[in-house]
Short mmCIF file of C-alpha atoms and ligand atoms in Angstrom, two decimals:
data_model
loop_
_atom_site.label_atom_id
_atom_site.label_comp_id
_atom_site.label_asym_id
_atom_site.label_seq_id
_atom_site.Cartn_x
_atom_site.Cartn_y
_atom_site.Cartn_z
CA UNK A 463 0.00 0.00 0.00
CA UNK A 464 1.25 3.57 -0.61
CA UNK A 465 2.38 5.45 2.34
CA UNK A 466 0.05 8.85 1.52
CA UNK A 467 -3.76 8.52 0.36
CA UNK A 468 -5.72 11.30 -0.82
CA UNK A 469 -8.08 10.56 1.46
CA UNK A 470 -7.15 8.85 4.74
CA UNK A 471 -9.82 7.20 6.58
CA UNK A 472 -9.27 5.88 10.38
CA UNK A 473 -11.90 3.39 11.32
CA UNK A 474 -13.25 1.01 9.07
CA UNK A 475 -16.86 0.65 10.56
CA UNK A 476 -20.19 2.15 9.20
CA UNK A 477 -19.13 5.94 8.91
CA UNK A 478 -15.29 4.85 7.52
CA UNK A 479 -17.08 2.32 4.78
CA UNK A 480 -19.85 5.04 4.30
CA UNK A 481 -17.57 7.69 3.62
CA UNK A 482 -15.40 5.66 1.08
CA UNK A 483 -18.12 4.58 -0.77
CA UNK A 484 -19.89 7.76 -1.07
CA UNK A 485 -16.69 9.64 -1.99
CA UNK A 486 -16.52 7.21 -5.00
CA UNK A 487 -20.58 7.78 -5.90
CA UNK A 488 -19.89 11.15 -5.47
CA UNK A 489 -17.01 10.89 -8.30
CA UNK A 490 -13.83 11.18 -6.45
CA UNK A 491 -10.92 10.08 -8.49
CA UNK A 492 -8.50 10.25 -5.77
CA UNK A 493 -6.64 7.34 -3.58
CA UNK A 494 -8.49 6.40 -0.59
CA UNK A 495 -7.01 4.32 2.37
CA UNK A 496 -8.90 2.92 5.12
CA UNK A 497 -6.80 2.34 8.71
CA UNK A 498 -8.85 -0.41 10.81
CA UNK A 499 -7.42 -1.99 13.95
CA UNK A 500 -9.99 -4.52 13.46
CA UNK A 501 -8.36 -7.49 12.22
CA UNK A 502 -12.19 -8.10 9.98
CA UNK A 503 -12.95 -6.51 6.82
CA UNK A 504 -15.60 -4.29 7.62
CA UNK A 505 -18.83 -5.43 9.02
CA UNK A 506 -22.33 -4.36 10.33
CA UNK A 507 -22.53 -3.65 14.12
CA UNK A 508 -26.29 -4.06 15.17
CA UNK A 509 -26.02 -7.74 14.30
CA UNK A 510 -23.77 -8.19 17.21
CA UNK A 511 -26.08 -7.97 19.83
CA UNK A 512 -28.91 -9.42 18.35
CA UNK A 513 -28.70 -11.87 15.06
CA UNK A 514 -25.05 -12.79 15.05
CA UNK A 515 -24.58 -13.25 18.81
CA UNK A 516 -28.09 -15.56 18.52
CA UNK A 517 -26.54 -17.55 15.91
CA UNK A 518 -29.39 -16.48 13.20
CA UNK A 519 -27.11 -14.53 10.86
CA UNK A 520 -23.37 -15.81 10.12
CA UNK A 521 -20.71 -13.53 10.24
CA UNK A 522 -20.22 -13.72 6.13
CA UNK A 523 -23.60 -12.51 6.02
CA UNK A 524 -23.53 -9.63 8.39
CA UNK A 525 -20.38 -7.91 5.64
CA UNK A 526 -20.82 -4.05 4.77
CA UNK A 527 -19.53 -5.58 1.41
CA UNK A 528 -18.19 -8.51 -0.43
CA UNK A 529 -14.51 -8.61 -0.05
CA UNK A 530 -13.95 -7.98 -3.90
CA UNK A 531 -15.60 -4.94 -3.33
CA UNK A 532 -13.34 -2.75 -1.87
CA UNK A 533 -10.12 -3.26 -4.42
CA UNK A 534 -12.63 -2.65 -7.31
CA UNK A 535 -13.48 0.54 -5.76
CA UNK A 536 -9.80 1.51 -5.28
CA UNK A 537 -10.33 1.38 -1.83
CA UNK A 538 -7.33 0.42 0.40
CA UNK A 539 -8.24 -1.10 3.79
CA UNK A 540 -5.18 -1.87 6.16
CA UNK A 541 -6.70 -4.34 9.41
CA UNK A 542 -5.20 -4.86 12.34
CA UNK A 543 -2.82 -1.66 12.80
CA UNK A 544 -4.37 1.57 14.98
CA UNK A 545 -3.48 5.36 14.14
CA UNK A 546 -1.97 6.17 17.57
CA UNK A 547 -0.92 10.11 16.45
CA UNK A 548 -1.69 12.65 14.62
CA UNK A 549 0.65 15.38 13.26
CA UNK A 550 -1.82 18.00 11.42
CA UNK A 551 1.60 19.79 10.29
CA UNK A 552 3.76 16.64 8.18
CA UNK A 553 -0.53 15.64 7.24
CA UNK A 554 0.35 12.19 8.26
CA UNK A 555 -0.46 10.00 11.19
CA UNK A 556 1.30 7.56 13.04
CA UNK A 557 0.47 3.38 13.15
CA UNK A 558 0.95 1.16 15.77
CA UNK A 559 3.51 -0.76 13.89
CA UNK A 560 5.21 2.34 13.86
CA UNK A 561 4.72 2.95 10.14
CA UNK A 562 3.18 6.58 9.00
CA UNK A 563 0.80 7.46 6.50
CA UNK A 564 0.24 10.86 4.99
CA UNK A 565 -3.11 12.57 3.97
CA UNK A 566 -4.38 15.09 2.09
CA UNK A 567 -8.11 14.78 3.91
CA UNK A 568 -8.25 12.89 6.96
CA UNK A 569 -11.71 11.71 7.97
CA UNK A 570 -11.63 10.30 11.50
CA UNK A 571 -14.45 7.74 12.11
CA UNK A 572 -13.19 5.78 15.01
CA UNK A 573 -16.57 5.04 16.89
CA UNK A 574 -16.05 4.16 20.18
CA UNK A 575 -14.46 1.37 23.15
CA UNK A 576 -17.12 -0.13 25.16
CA UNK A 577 -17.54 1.29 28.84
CA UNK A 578 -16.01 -1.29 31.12
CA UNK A 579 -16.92 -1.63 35.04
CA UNK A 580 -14.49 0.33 37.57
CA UNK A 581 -15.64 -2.25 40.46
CA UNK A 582 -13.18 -4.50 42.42
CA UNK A 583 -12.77 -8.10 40.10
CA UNK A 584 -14.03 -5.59 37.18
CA UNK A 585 -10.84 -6.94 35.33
CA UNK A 586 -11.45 -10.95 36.16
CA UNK A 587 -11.97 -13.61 32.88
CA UNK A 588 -15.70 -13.98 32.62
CA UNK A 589 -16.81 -10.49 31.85
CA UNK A 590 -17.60 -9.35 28.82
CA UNK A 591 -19.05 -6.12 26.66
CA UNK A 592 -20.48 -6.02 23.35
CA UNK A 593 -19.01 -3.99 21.01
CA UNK A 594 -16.45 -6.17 18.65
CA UNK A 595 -16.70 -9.24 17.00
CA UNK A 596 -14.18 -10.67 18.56
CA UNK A 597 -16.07 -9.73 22.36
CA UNK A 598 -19.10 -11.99 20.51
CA UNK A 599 -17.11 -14.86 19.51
CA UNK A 600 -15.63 -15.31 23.50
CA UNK A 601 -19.15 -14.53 24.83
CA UNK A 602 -20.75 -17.27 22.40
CA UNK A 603 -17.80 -19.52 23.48
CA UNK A 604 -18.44 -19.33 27.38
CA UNK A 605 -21.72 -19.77 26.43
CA UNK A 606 -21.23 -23.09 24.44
CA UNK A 607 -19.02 -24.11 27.30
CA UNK A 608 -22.09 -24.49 29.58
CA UNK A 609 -22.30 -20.63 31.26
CA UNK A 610 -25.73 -20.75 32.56
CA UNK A 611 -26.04 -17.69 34.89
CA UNK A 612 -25.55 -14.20 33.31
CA UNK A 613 -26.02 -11.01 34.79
CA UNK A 614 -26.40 -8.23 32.49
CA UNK A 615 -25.27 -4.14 33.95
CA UNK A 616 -27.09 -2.20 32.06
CA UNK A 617 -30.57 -1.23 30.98
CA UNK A 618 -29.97 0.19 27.53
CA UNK A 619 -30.39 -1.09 24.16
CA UNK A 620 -27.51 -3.35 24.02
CA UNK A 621 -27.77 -4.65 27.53
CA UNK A 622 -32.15 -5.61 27.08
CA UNK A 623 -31.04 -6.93 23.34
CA UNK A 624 -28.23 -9.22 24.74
CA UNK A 625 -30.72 -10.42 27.37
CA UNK A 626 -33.27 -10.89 25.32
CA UNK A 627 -30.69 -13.39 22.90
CA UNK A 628 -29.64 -15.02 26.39
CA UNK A 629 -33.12 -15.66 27.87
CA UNK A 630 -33.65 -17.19 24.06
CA UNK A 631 -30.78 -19.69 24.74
CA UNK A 632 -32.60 -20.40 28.47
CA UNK A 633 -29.72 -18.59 30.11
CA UNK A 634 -30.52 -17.87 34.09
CA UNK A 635 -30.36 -13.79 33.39
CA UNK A 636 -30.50 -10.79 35.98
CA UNK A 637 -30.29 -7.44 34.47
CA UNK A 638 -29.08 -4.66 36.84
CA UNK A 639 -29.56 -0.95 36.00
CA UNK A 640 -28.53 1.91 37.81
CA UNK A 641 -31.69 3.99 37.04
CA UNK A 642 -34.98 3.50 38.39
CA UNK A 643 -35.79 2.45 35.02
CA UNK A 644 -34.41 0.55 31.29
CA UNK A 645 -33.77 2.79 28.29
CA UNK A 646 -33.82 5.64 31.22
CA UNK A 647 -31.64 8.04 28.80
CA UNK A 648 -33.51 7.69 25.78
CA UNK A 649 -36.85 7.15 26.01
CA UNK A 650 -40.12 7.89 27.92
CA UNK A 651 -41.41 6.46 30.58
CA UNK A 652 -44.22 4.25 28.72
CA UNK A 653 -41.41 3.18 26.52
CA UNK A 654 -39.67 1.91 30.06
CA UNK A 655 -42.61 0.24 31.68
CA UNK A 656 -43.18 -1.33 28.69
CA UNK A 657 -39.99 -3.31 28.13
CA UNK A 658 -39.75 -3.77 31.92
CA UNK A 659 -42.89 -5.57 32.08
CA UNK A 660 -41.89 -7.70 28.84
CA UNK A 661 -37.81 -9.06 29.78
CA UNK A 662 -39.76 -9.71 33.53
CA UNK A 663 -42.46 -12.13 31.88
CA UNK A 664 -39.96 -13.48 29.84
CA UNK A 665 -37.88 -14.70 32.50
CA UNK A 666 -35.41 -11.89 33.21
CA UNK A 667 -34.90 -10.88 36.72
CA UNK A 668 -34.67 -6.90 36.56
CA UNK A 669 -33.33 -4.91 39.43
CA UNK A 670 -33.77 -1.30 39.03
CA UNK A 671 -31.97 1.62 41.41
CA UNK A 672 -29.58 -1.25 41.39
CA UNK A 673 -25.53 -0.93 40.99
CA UNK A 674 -22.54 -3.36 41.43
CA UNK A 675 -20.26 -2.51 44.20
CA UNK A 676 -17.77 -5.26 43.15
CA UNK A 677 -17.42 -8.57 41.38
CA UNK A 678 -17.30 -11.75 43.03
CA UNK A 679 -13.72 -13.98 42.40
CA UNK A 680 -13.84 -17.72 42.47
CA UNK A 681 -11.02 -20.10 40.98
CA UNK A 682 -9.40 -17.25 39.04
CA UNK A 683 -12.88 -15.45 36.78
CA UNK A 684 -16.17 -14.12 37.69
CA UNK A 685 -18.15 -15.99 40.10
CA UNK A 686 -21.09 -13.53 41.10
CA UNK A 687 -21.61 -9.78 41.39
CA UNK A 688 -22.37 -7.78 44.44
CA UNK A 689 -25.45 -4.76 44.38
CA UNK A 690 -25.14 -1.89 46.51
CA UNK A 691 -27.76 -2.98 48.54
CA UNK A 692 -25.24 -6.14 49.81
CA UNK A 693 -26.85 -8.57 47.44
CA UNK A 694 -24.60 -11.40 45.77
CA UNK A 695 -25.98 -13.03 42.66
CA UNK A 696 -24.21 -16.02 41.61
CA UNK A 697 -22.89 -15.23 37.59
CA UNK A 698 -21.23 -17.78 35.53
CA UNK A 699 -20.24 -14.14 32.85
CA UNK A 700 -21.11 -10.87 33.04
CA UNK A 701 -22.15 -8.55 30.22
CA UNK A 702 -21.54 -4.69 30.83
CA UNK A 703 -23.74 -2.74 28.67
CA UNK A 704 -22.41 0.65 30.13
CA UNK A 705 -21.92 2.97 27.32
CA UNK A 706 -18.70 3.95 24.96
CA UNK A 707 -15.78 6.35 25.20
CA UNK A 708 -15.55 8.01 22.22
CA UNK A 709 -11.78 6.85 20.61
CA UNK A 710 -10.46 10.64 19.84
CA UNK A 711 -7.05 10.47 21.87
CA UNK A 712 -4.75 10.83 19.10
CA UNK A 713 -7.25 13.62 17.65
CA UNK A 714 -7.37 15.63 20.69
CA UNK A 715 -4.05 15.26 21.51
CA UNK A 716 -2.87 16.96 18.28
CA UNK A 717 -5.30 20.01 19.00
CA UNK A 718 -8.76 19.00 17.97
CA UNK A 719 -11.54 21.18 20.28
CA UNK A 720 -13.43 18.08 21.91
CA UNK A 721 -14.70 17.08 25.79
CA UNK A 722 -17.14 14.52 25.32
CA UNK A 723 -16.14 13.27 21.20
CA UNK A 724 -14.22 15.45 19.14
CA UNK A 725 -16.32 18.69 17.96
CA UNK A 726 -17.39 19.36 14.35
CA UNK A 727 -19.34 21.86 12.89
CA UNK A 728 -22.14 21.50 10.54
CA UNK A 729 -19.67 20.10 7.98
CA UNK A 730 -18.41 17.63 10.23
CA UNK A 731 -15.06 19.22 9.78
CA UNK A 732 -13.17 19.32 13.05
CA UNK A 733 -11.02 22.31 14.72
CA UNK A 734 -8.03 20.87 12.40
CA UNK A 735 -7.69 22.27 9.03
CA UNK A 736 -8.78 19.47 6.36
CA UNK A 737 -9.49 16.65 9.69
CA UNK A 738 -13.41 15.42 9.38
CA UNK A 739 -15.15 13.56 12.30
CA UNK A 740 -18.00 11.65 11.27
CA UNK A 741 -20.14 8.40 13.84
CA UNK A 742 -20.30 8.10 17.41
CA UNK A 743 -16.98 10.09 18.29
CA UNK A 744 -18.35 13.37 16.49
CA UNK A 745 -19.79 15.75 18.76
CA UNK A 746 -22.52 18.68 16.44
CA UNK A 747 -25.20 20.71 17.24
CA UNK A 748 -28.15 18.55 16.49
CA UNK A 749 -31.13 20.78 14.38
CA UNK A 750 -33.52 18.18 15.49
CA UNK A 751 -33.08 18.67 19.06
CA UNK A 752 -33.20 22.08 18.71
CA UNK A 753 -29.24 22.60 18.36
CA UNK A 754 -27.92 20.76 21.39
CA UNK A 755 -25.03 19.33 21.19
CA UNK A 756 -24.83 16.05 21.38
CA UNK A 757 -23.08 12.31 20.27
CA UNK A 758 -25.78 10.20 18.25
CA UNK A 759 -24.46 6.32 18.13
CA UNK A 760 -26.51 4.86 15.46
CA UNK A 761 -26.02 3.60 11.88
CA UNK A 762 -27.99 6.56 10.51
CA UNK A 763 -26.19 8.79 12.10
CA UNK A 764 -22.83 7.11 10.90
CA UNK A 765 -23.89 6.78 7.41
CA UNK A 766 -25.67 10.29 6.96
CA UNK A 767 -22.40 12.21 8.11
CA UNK A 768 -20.23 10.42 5.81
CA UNK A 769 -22.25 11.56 3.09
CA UNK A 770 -22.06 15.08 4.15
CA UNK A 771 -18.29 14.50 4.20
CA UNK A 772 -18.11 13.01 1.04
CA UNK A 773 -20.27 15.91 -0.63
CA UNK A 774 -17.86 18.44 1.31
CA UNK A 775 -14.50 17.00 -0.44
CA UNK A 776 -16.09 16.11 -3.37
CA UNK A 777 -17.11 20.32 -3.94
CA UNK A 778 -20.85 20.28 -3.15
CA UNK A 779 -21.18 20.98 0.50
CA UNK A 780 -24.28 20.84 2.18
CA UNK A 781 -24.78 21.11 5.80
CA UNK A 782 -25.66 17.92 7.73
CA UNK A 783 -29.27 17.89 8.84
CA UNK A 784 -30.13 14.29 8.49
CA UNK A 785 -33.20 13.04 9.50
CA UNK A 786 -32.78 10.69 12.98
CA UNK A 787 -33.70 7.07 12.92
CA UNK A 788 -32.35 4.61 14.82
CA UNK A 789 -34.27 0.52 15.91
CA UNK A 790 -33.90 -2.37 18.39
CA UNK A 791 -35.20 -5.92 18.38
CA UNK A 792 -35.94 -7.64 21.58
CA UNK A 793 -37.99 -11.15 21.32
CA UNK A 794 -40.45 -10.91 18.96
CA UNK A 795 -40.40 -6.69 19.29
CA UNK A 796 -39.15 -4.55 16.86
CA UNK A 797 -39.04 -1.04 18.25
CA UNK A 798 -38.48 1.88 15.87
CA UNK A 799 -37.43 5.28 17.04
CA UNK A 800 -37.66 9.12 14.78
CA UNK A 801 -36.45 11.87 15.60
CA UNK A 802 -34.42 12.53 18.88
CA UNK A 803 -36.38 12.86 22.10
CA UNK A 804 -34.08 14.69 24.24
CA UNK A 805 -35.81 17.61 26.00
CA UNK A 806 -39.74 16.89 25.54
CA UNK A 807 -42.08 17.98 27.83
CA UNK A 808 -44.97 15.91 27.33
CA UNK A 809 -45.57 12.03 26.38
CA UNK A 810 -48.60 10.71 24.25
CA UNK A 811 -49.18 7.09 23.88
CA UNK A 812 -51.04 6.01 20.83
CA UNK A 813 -52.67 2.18 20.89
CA UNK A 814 -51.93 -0.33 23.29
CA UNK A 815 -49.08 -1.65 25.26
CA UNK A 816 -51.38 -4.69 25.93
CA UNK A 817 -51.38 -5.80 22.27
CA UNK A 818 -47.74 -5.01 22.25
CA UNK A 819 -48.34 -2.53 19.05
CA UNK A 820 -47.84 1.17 20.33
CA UNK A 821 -46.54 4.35 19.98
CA UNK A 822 -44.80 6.89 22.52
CA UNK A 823 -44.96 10.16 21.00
CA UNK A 824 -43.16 12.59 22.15
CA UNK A 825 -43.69 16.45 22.31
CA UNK A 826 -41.77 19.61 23.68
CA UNK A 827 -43.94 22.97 23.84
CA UNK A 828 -46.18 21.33 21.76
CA UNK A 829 -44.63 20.24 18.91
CA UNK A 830 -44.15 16.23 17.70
CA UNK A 831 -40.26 15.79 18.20
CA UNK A 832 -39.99 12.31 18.08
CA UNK A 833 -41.70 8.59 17.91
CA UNK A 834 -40.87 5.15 19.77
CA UNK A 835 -42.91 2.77 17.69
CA UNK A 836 -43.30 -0.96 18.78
CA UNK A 837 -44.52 -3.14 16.51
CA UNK A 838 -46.30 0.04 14.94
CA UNK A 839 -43.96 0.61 11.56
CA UNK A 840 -47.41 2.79 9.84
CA UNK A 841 -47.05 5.12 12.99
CA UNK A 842 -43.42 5.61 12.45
CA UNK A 843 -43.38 6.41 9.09
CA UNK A 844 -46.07 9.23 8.91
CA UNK A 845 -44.46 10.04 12.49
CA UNK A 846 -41.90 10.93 10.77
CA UNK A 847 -43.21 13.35 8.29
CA UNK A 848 -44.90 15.27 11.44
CA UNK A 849 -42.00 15.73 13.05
CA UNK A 850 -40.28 16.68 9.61
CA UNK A 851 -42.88 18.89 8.93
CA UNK A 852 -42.71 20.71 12.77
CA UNK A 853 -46.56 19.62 13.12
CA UNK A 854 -47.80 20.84 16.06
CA UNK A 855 -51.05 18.45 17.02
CA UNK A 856 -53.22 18.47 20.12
CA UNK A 857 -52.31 15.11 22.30
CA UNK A 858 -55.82 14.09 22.13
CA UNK A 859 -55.78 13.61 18.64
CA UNK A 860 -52.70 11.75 18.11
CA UNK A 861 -53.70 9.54 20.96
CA UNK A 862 -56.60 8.66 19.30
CA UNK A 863 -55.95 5.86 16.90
CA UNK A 864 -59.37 6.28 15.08
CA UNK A 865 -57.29 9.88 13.44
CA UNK A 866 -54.98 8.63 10.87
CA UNK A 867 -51.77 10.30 11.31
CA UNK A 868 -51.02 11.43 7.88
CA UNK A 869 -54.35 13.20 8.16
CA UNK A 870 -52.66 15.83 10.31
CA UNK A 871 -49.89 16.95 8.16
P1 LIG B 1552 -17.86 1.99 14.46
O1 LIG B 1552 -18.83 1.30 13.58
O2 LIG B 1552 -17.72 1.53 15.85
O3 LIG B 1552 -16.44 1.91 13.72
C1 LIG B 1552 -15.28 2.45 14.30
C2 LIG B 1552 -14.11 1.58 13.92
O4 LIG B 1552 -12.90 2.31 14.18
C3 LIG B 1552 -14.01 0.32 14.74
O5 LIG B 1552 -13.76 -0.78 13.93
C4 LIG B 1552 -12.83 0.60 15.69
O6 LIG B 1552 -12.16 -0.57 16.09
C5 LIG B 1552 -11.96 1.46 14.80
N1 LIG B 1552 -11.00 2.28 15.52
C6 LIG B 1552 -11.17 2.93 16.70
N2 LIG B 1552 -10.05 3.62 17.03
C7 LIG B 1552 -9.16 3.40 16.03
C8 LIG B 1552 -7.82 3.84 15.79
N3 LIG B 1552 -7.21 4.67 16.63
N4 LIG B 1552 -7.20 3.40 14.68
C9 LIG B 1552 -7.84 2.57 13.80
N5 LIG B 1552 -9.10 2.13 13.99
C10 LIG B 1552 -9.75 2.54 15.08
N6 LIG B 1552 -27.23 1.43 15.75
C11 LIG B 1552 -28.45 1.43 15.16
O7 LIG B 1552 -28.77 2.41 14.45
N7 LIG B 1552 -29.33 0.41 15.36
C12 LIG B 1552 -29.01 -0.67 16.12
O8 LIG B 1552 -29.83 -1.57 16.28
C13 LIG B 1552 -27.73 -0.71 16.73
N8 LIG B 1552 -27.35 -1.78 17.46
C14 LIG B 1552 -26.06 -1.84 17.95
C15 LIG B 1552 -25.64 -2.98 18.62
C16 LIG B 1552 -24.35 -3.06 19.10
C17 LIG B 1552 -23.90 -4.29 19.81
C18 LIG B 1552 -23.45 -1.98 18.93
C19 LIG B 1552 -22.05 -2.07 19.46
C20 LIG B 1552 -23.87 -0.84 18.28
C21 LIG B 1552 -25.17 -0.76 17.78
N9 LIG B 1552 -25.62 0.37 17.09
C22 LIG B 1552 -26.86 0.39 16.52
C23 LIG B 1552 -24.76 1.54 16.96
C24 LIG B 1552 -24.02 1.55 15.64
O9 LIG B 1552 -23.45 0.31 15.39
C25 LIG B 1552 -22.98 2.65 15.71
O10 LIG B 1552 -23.64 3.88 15.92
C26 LIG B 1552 -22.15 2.71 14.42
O11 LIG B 1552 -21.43 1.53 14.26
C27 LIG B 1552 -21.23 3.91 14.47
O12 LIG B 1552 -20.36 3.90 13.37
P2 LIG B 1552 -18.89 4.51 13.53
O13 LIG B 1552 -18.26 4.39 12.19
O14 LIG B 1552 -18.97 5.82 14.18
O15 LIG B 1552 -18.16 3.55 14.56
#
């Protein structure tokens, strides 16, 4: 491989693939070079927690794209090596096989390293997080080794999905969230109840309010965890689904503006001339939650800033204001989320919980900001157009499912 790239891409998950792909839709001529310290060509991430760590969906099948692909597109991908520096003045950065590579545009698209527990025993064999392939394959091979207790930290998406997949293989699972409820950060409080009520009736043993003080040793690994309440439950593994830390050392380290992420503006261009930050590491003011500024980890997210970078290199810049959409399946539920509901200040549930096909909409001074559809893909797309559209509806009527939604755009 060359040792400069037109275009120098770190990360080779869905905003790095996105980007080089759309820079060669887009028409660009130029080299492009994808850094991965993945050892996989690239591959889709949601699977991980649902499909691919059930054993429904092989890992050749979960592929951004064939392996052909990429050399036909004069696309570069070097696996296994990590950009560990950047120097914005040479316009190279430095490998961790102490190799450099030079740039003329660097797009950084690094994602982020799964949260890991700070408890005593945090660091003992038998715990686990869910962000990697490889942190799949090990959990699936504890599994097949006969791990029958699992306690899940974490009441987010990844932590209800992977309990979900375990309670599927008849795992023993207790989920333990710090909150007083599941998907606490991102959703309302029907949403919450909702899911609550479903992993408890299929088996899982939720403790809410809940945190782990420390982790229990026995014969070298994991043998239980212990709640701050005093409370030991026995664990064969233990799956932390805590969060991520956005993977912008070498970034901020060579001057990029960035606390939480690296910042980027509308462009997704960072604080360093010709650097672009595009995924879960980019931190932009968000237009549909009214401009704060925020991380978004989802594929959309990943996918709809590369294009805006790809646009920006390519001549035809356009400022990113993609439309938010992100989706979870748990059991037989397939939840659907538009728009970003950050900040509302009202809830409105349309349908039923009971025939597990319902909406949470969600307004703030008035005005539809976002939907949390279960089972309910009609309400989420003409959801979408009223929040697109900055509909402002009375709560009565979009809780009654006799008004057809697209009725009241
Ligand atoms: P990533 O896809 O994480 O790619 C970043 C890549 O950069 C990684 O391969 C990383 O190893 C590499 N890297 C990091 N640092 C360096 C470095 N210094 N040098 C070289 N390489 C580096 N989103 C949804 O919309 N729907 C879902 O259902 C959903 N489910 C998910 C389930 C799981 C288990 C996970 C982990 C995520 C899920 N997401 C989901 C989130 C979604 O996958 C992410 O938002 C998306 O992958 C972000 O893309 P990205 O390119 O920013 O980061």
């Amino acid at each position: 491989m060359e040792d400069r790239s037109d275009v120098l891409i770190v990360g080779t998950g869905h905003g790095g693939t996105s980007a080089a792909i759309a820079l060669r839709q887009n028409g660009f001529e130029g080299s492009i070079a994808m850094i991965g310290r993945e050892t996989e060509l690239p591959y889709e991430r949601p699977p991980l927690s649902k499909e691919y760590l059930a054993g429904d969906k092989p890992f050749d099948r979960i592929a951004i794209r064939p392996a052909a692909f990429w050399p036909e597109k004069g696309i570069a991908i070097r696996s296994g090596v990590a950009v560990v520096g950047v120097d914005p003045q040479a316009r190279s950065v430095r490998l961790s096989d102490d190799t450099e590579h030079g740039y003329g545009t660097l797009i950084w698209a690094t994602g982020g390293d799964a949260r890991r527990l700070s408890c005593p025993g945090s660091d003992l064999p038998g715990i686990h997080t869910i962000r990697n392939r490889a942190d799949v394959d090990l959990l699936r091979a504890e599994l097949d080794a006969g791990a029958r207790r699992a306690v899940v930290v974490g009441g987010g998406y990844i932590g209800l999905e992977a309990a979900a997949v375990l309670r599927k293989f008849d795992r023993d699972v207790t989920l333990v969230e710090a909150q007083p409820r599941v998907l606490a950060r991102v959703a309302g409080e029907e949403l919450s109840a909702f899911y609550q009520a479903e992993h408890a009736r299929q088996g899982v043993d939720l403790r809410l309010s809940a945190s782990v003080e420390a982790i229990v040793e026995r014969d070298g690994r994991v043998a239980g965890v212990t709640l701050s309440d005093g409370e030991t439950i026995d664990a064969d593994i233990v799956i932390a689904g805590i969060g991520i830390i956005p993977s912008v050392g070498p970034l901020i380290a060579a001057g990029a503006a960035g606390a939480d992420g690296v910042d980027i503006d509308e462009l997704c261009r960072t604080s360093i001339e010709d650097v672009y930050a595009i995924g879960d590491c980019a931190a932009h003011a968000n237009v549909w939650a009214d401009g704060a500024v925020l991380r978004v980890e989802s594929v959309q997210n990943a996918h709809d800033m590369a294009m805006t970078v790809a646009r920006a290199i390519c001549g035809d810049p356009q400022p990113y204001r993609a439309f938010p959409w992100f989706w979870s399946n748990q059991y037989d539920l397939k939840l659907q989320t538009a728009g970003i509901s950050a900040g509302y200040d009202a809830t409105v549930l349309r349908g039923s919980p009971e025939d597990r096909k319902f909406s949470v909409i969600y307004l703030r001074g008035g005005k539809v900001i976002a939907f949390d559809c279960v089972n309910d893909t009609r309400s989420y797309v003409q959801g979408r157009k009223l929040i697109e559209a900055g509909s402002v509806v009375e709560p009565a009527t979009l809780a009654d499912p006799e008004v057809a939604l697209k009725s009241l755009l």
